[in-house]
Coordinates of C-alpha atoms in Angstrom, one line a residue:
X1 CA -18.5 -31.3 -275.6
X2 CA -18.2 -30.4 -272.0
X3 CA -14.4 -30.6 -272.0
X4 CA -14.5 -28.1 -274.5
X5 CA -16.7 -25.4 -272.5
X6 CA -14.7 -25.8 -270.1
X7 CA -11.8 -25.3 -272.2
X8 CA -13.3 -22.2 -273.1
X9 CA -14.1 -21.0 -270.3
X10 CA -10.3 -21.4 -268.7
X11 CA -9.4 -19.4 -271.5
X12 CA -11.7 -16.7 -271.2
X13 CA -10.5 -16.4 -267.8
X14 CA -6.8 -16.6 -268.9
X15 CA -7.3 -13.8 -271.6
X16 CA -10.6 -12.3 -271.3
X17 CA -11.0 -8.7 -270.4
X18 CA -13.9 -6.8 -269.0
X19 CA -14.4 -3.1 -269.7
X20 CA -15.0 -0.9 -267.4
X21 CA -17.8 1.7 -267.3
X22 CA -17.1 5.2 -266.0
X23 CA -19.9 6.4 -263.9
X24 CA -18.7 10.0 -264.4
X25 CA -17.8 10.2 -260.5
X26 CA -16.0 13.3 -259.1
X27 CA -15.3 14.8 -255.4
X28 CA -17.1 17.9 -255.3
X29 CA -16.1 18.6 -251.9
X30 CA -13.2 17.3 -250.2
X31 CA -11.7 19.9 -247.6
X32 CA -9.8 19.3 -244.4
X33 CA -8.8 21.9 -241.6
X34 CA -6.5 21.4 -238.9
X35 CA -7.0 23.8 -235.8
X36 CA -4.1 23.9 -233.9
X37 CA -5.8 25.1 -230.4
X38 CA -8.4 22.5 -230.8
X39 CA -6.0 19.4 -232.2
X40 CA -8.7 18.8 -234.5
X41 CA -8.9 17.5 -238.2
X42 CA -12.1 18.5 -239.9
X43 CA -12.7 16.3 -242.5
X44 CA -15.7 16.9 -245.3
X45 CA -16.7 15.0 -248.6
X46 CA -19.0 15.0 -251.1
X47 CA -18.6 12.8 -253.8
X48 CA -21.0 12.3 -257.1
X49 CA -21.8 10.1 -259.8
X50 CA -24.3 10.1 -262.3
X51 CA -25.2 6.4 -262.2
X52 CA -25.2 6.3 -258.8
X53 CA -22.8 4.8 -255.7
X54 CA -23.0 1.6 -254.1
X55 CA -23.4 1.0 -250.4
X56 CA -20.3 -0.7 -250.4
X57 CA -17.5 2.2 -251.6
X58 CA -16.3 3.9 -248.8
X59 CA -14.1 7.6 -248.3
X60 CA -10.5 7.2 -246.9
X61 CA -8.0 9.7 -245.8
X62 CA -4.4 9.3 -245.2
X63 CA -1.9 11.9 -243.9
X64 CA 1.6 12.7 -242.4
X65 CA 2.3 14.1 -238.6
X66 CA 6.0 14.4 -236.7
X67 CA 4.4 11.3 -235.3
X68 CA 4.3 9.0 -238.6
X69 CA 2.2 8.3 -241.4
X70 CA -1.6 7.5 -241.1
X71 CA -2.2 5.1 -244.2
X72 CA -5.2 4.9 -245.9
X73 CA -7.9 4.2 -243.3
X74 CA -11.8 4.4 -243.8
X75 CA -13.4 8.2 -242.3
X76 CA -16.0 6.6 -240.6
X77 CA -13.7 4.2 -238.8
X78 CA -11.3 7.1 -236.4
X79 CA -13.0 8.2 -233.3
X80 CA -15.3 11.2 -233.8
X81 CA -14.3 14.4 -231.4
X82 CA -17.6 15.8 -232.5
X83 CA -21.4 14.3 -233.3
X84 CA -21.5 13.7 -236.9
X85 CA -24.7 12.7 -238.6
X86 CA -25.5 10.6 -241.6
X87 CA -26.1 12.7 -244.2
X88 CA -28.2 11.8 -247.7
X89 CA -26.8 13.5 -250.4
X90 CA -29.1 11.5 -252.8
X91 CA -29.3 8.5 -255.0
X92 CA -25.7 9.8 -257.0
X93 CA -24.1 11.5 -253.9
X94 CA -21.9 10.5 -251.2
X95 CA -21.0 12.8 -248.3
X96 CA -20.3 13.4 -244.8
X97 CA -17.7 14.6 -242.0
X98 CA -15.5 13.4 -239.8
X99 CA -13.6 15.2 -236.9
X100 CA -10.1 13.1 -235.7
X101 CA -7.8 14.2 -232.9
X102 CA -4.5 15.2 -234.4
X103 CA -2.3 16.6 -231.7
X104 CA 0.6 17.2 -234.2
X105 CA 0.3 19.4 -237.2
X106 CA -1.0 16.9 -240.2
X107 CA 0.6 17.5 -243.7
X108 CA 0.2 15.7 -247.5
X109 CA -3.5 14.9 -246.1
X110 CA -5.6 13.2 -249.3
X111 CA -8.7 11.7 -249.4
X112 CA -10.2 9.3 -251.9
X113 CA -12.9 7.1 -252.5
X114 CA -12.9 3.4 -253.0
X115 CA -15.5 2.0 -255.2
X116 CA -16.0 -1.2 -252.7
X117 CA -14.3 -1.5 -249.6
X118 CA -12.5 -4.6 -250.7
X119 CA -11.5 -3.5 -254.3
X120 CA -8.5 -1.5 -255.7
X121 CA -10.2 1.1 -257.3
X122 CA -10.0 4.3 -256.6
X123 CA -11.1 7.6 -256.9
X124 CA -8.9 10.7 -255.5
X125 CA -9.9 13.5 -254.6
X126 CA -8.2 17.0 -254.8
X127 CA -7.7 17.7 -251.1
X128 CA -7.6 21.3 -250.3
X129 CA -5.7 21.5 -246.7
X130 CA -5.9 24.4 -244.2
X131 CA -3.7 25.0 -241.6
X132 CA -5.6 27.4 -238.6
X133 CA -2.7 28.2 -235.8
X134 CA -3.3 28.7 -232.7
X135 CA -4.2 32.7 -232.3
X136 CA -7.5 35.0 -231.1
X137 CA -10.6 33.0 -230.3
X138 CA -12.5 34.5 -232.7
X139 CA -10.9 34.1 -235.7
X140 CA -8.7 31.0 -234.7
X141 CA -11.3 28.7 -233.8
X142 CA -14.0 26.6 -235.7
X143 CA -17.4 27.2 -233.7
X144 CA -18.4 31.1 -232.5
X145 CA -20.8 31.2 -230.0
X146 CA -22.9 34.5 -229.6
X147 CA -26.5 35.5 -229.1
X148 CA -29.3 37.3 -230.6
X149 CA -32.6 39.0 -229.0
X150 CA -35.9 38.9 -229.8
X151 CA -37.7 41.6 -231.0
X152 CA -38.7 43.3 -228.1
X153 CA -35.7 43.0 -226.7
X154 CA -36.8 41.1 -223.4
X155 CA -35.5 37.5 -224.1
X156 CA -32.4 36.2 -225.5
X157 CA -31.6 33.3 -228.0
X158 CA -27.6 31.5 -227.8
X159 CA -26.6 30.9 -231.5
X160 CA -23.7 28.9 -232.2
X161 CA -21.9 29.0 -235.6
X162 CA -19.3 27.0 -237.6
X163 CA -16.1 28.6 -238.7
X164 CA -14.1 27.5 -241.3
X165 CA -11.9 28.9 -243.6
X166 CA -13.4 27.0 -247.0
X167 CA -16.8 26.2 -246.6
X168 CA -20.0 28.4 -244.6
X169 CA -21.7 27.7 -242.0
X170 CA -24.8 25.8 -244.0
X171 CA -22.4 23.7 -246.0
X172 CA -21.1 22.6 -243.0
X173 CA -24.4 21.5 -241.6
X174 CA -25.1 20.0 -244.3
X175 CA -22.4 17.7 -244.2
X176 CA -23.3 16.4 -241.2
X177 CA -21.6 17.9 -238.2
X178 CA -22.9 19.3 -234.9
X179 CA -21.5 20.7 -231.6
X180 CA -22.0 21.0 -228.1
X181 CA -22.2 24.4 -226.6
X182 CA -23.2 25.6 -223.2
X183 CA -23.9 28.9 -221.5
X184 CA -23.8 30.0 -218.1
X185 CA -22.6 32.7 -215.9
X186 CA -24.9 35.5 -217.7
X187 CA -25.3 38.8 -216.8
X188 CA -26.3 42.7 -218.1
X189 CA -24.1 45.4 -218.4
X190 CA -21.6 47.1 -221.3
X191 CA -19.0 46.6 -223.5
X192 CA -15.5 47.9 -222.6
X193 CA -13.9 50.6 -225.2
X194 CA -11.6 49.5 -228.0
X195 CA -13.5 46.6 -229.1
X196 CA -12.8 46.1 -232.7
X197 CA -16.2 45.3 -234.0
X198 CA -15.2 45.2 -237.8
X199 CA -12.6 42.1 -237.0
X200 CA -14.9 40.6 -234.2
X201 CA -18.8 40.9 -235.5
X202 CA -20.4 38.3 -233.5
X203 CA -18.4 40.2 -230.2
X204 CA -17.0 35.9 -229.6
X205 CA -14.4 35.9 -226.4
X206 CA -15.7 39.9 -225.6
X207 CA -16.2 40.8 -221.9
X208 CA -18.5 42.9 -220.3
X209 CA -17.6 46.2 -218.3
X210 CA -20.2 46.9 -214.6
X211 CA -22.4 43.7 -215.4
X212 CA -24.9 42.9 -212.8
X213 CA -25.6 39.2 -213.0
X214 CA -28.7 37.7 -213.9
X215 CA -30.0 34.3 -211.9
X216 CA -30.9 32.3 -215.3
X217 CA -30.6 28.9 -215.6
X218 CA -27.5 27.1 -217.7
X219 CA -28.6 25.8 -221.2
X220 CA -26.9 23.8 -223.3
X221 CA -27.8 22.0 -227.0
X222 CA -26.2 20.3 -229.9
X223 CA -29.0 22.2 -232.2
X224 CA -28.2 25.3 -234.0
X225 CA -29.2 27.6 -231.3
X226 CA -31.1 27.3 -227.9
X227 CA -33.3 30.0 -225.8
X228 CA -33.0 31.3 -222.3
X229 CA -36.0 30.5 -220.6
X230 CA -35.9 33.7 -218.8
X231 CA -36.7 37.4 -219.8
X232 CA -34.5 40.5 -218.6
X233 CA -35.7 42.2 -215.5
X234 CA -36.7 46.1 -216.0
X235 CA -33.5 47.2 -214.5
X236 CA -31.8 46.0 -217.5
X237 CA -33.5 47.5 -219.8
X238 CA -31.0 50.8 -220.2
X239 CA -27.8 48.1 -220.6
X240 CA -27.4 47.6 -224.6
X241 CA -26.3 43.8 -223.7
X242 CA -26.1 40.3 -222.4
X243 CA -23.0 38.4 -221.1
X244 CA -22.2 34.7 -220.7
X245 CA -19.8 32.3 -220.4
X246 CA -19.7 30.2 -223.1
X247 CA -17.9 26.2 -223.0
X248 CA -17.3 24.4 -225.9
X249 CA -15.9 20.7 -227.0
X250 CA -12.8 20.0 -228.5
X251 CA -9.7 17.1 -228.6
X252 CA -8.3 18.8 -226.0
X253 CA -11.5 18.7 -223.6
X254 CA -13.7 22.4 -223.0
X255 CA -12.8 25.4 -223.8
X256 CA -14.6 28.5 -222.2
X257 CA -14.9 32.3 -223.5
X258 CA -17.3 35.3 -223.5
X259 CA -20.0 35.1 -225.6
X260 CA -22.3 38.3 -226.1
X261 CA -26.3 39.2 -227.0
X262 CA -26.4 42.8 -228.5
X263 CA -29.9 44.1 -228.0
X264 CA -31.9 45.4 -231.1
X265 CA -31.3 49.0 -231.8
X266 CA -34.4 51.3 -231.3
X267 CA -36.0 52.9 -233.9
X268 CA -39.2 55.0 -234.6
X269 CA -40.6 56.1 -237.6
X270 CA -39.0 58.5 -240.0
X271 CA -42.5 59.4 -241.2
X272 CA -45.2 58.7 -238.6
X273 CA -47.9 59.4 -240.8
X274 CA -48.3 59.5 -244.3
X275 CA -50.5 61.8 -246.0
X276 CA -49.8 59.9 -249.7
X277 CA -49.6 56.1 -249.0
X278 CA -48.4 54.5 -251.8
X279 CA -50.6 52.2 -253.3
X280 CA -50.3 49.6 -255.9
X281 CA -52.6 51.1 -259.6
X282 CA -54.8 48.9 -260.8
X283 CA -54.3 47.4 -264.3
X284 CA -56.8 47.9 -267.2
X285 CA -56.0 45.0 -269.5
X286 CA -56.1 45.2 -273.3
X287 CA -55.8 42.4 -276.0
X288 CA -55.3 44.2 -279.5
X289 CA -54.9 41.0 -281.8
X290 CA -56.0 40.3 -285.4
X291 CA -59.4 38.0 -284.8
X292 CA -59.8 36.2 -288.5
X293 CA -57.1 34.8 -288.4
X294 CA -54.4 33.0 -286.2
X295 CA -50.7 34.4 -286.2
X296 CA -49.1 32.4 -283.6
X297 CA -51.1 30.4 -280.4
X298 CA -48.4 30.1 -278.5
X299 CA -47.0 33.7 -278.7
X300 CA -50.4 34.9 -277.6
X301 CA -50.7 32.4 -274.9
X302 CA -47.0 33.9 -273.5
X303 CA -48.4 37.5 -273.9
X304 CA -51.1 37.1 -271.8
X305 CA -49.3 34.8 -269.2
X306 CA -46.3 37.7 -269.0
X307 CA -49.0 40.1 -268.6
X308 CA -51.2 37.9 -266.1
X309 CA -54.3 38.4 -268.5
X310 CA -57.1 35.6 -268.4
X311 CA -58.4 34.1 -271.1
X312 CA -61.9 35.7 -270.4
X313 CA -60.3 39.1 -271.4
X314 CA -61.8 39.3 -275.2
X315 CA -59.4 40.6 -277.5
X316 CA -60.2 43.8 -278.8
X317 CA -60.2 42.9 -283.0
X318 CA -58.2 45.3 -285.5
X319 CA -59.6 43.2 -288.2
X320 CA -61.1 45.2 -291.6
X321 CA -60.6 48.8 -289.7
X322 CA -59.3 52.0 -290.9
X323 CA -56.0 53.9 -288.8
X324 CA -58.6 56.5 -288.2
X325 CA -61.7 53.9 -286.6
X326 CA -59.0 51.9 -284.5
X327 CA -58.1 55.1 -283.0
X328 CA -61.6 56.1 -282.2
X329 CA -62.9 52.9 -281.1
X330 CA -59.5 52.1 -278.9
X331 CA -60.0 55.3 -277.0
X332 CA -63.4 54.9 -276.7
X333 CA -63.0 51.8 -275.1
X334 CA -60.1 52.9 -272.8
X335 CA -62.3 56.2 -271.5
X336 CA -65.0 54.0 -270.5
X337 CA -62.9 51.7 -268.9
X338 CA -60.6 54.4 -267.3
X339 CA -64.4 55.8 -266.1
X340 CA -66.0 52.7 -264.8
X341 CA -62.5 52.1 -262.6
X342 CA -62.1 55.6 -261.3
X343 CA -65.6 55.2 -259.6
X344 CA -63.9 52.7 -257.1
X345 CA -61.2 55.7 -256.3
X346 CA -58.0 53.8 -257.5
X347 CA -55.2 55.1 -259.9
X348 CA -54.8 52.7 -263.2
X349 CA -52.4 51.5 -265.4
X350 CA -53.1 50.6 -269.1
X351 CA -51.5 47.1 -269.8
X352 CA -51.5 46.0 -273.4
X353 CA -50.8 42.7 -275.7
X354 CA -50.3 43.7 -278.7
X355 CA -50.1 40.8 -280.9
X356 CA -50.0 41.6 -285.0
X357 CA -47.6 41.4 -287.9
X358 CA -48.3 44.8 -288.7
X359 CA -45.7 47.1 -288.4
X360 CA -47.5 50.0 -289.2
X361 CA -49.8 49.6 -286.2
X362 CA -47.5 50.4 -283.5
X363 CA -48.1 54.0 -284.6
X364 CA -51.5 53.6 -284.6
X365 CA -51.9 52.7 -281.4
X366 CA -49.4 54.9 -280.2
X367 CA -51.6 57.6 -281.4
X368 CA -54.3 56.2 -279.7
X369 CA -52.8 56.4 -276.3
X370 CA -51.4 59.8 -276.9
X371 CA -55.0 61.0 -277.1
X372 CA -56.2 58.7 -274.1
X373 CA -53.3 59.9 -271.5
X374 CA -53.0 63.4 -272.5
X375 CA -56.4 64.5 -270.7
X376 CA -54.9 62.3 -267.1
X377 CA -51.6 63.7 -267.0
X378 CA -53.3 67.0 -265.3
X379 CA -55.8 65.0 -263.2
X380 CA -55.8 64.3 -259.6
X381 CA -56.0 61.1 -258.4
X382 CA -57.8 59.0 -259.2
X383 CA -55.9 58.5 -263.0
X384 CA -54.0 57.2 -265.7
X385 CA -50.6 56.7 -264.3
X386 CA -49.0 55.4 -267.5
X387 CA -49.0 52.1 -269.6
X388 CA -47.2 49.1 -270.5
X389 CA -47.4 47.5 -273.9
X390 CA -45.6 43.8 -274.5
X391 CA -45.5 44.3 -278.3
X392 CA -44.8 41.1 -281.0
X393 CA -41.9 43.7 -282.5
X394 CA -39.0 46.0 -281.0
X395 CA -40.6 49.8 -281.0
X396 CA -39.2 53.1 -280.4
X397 CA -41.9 55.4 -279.0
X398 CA -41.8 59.1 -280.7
X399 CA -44.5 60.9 -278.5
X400 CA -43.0 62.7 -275.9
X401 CA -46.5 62.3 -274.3
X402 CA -46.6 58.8 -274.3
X403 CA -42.4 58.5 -273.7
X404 CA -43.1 60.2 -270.8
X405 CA -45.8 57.6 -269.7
X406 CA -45.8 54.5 -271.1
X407 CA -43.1 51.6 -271.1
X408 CA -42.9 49.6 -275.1
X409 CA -41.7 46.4 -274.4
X410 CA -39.0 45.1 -276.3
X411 CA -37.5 48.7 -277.3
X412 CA -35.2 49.5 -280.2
X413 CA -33.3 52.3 -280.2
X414 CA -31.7 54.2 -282.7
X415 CA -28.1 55.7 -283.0
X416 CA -29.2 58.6 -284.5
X417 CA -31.2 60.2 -281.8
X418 CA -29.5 62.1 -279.0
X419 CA -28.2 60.1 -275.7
X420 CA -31.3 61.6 -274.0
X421 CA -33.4 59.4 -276.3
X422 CA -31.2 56.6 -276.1
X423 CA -31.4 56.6 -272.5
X424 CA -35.2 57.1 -272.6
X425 CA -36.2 53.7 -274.2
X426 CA -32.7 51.8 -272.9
X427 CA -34.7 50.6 -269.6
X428 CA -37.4 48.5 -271.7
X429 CA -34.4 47.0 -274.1
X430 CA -34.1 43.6 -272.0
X431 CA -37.4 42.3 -272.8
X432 CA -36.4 41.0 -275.9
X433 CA -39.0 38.3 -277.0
X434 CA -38.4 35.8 -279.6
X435 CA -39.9 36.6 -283.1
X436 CA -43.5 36.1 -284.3

């Protein structure tokens, strides 16, 4: 018997083949930039998988220089020229960055990911390779240094900013990588004349013109940005900026260039004081629903939660009345309303759910409002500004009292009226809600 399993168990081996299950795994992200000034290949990564990666797969790159071939070697293995940090992408991510001197300019570069790091398989990734030549500093190189000033214009923050063709600034933070910057030398003065703003925003390897320096401290960081401790003497307050010398890292070492804090432009008020201020009206809030019966809970629960009305608003019931009482009793109810509010000195807004399957009663209740607005339009405030109505059906308002006041949400419009009309009702037309 046990000659047998084993039998079986050679030939399983022999002939037995395991399937393999795809984990839907892609690269996402899989860039790399060469900067010639800087002999420096950026490398970044993201790669998913909806059941997840194991601890053990690991991202490889391999590329061609005039030097020779670079085969298939683990990222995380080359000498970093920058700090990279390790990056959680998640549970069904893997990502990161890597920075590798390449003096020589690096061609057929691919990435890929090995499941394990002692396996065959592989995944490859679509490797999207740019070339930056050597050129300006401020379009040629992949970290801008520049700085900002606070608001009142006394103290100054040093910002420093990835710059890469493919990917922004955040992406690349994400991923894990961070540089060295440092500032010194700064001083207050001007800019010099034919500085092309539009090409050079951030003003990166820009001069100043008469600058008086300032006696401030270095400062340096690998963080995003870092303050001068200082503030800017009153003399300087006439100068529109700040100067420094800024230093960078690269494969080749440092590399130093102007760097340049614009101040805040002054302003004052176009209007110093407003006789009107705008203020917000305040919403009167209407339920008009059938009360003996239930159409639809849930569309009445979204009515109210569009319109922000509580459940203690009671609905006001159409229930057994005539088109001539629902007019009455609706305007009654919105005068004493409109009354009671305009004691407090605020300008309103009628906000209805109107929740029926009743056709007919859209006119109704269009009549109703007709009668209830036409006495504010010729008020001072405090008034009736208007009204919105969230209706179970697609209207088209008639009144050119109540077009003139009143949003009906959803609108349908006809193709017979003019384009005015079309036009009139077309702004309401995208809150379609589904049917009753």
């Amino acid at each position: 018997m046990r000659v047998a399993a084993l039998a079986l168990i050679v030939a399983c081996a022999l002939g037995c083949k395991v399937e393999f299950s795809d984990v839907a795994a892609r690269f996402v992200v899989g860039d790399a930039t060469w900067f010639e000034a800087e002999q420096t290949l950026f490398i970044f990564y993201e790669v998913q998988a909806e059941q997840g990666l194991s601890d053990a797969s690991v991202v490889e790159v391999r590329f061609t220089t005039d030097d020779g071939v670079v085969d298939w070697t683990p990222v995380s293995d080359f000498e970093s020229v920058h700090t990279h940090l390790a990056v959680d992408c998640g549970a069904t991510s893997r990502c990161g960055s890597q920075s590798i001197r390449v003096a020589r300019e690096p061609r057929d570069v691919r990435l890929r990911m090995r499941y394990h790091r002692d396996g065959a398989l592989s995944l490859d990734a679509t490797t999207r390779l740019n070339i930056v030549n050597a050129g300006p500093a401020f379009s040629h190189r992949s970290l801008l240094v520049y700085g900002v000033f606070t608001e009142d214009n006394k103290a100054v923050q040093w910002r420093a900013r990835h710059h890469f063709p493919a990917l922004r600034n955040e992406e690349v933070e994400r991923l894990g990588l961070r540089r060295y910057f440092a500032i010194d030398d700064m001083a207050y003065g001007q800019l010099g004349d034919g500085i092309d703003t539009d090409a050079n925003p951030y003003l990166y390897a820009t001069d100043c013109e008469g600058s008086t320096p300032l006696e401030w401290q270095p400062v340096s960081t690998e963080e995003r940005a870092i303050f001068s401790p200082e503030t800017l003497p009153d003399a300087a307050s006439a100068l529109p900026v700040v100067c420094a010398r800024s230093t960078v890292r690269d494969a080749t070492g440092t590399f130093s260039t102007g760097a340049v804090a614009r101040k805040n432009p002054e302003v004052r008020p176009a209007f110093p004081v407003l006789r009107s201020p705008v203020e917000d009206a305040t919403p009167i809030k209407y339920v008009i629903a059938t009360c003996d019966r239930t159409i639809s809970t849930p569309h009445l629960k979204m009515q109210r939660q569009r319109l922000l009305i509580d459940d203690d608003v009671e609905p006001f019931c159409i229930d057994g009345l005539s088109t001539e009482m629902l007019i009455d009793q609706l305007v009654a109810r919105i005068r004493e309303d409109v009354e009671r509010v305009r004691a407090e000195g605020h300008d309103m807004v009628l906000v209805m759910a109107l929740h029926h399957d009743q056709r007919p009663l859209r006119e109704t209740i269009e009549a109703a409002l007709e009668e209830a607005l036409s006495t504010e339009l010729g008020r001072s405030t405090p008034r009736v500004v208007g009204a919105f109505v969230l209706d179970s059906y697609a209207y088209s308002i008639t009144n050119g009292t109540v077009g003139a006041t009143t949003i009906w949400c959803p609108a349908s419009v006809s193709l017979t009226p003019p384009d005015e009309a079309i036009l009139a009702t077309a702004a309401s037309l995208g809150c379609t809600l589904p049917p009753v």
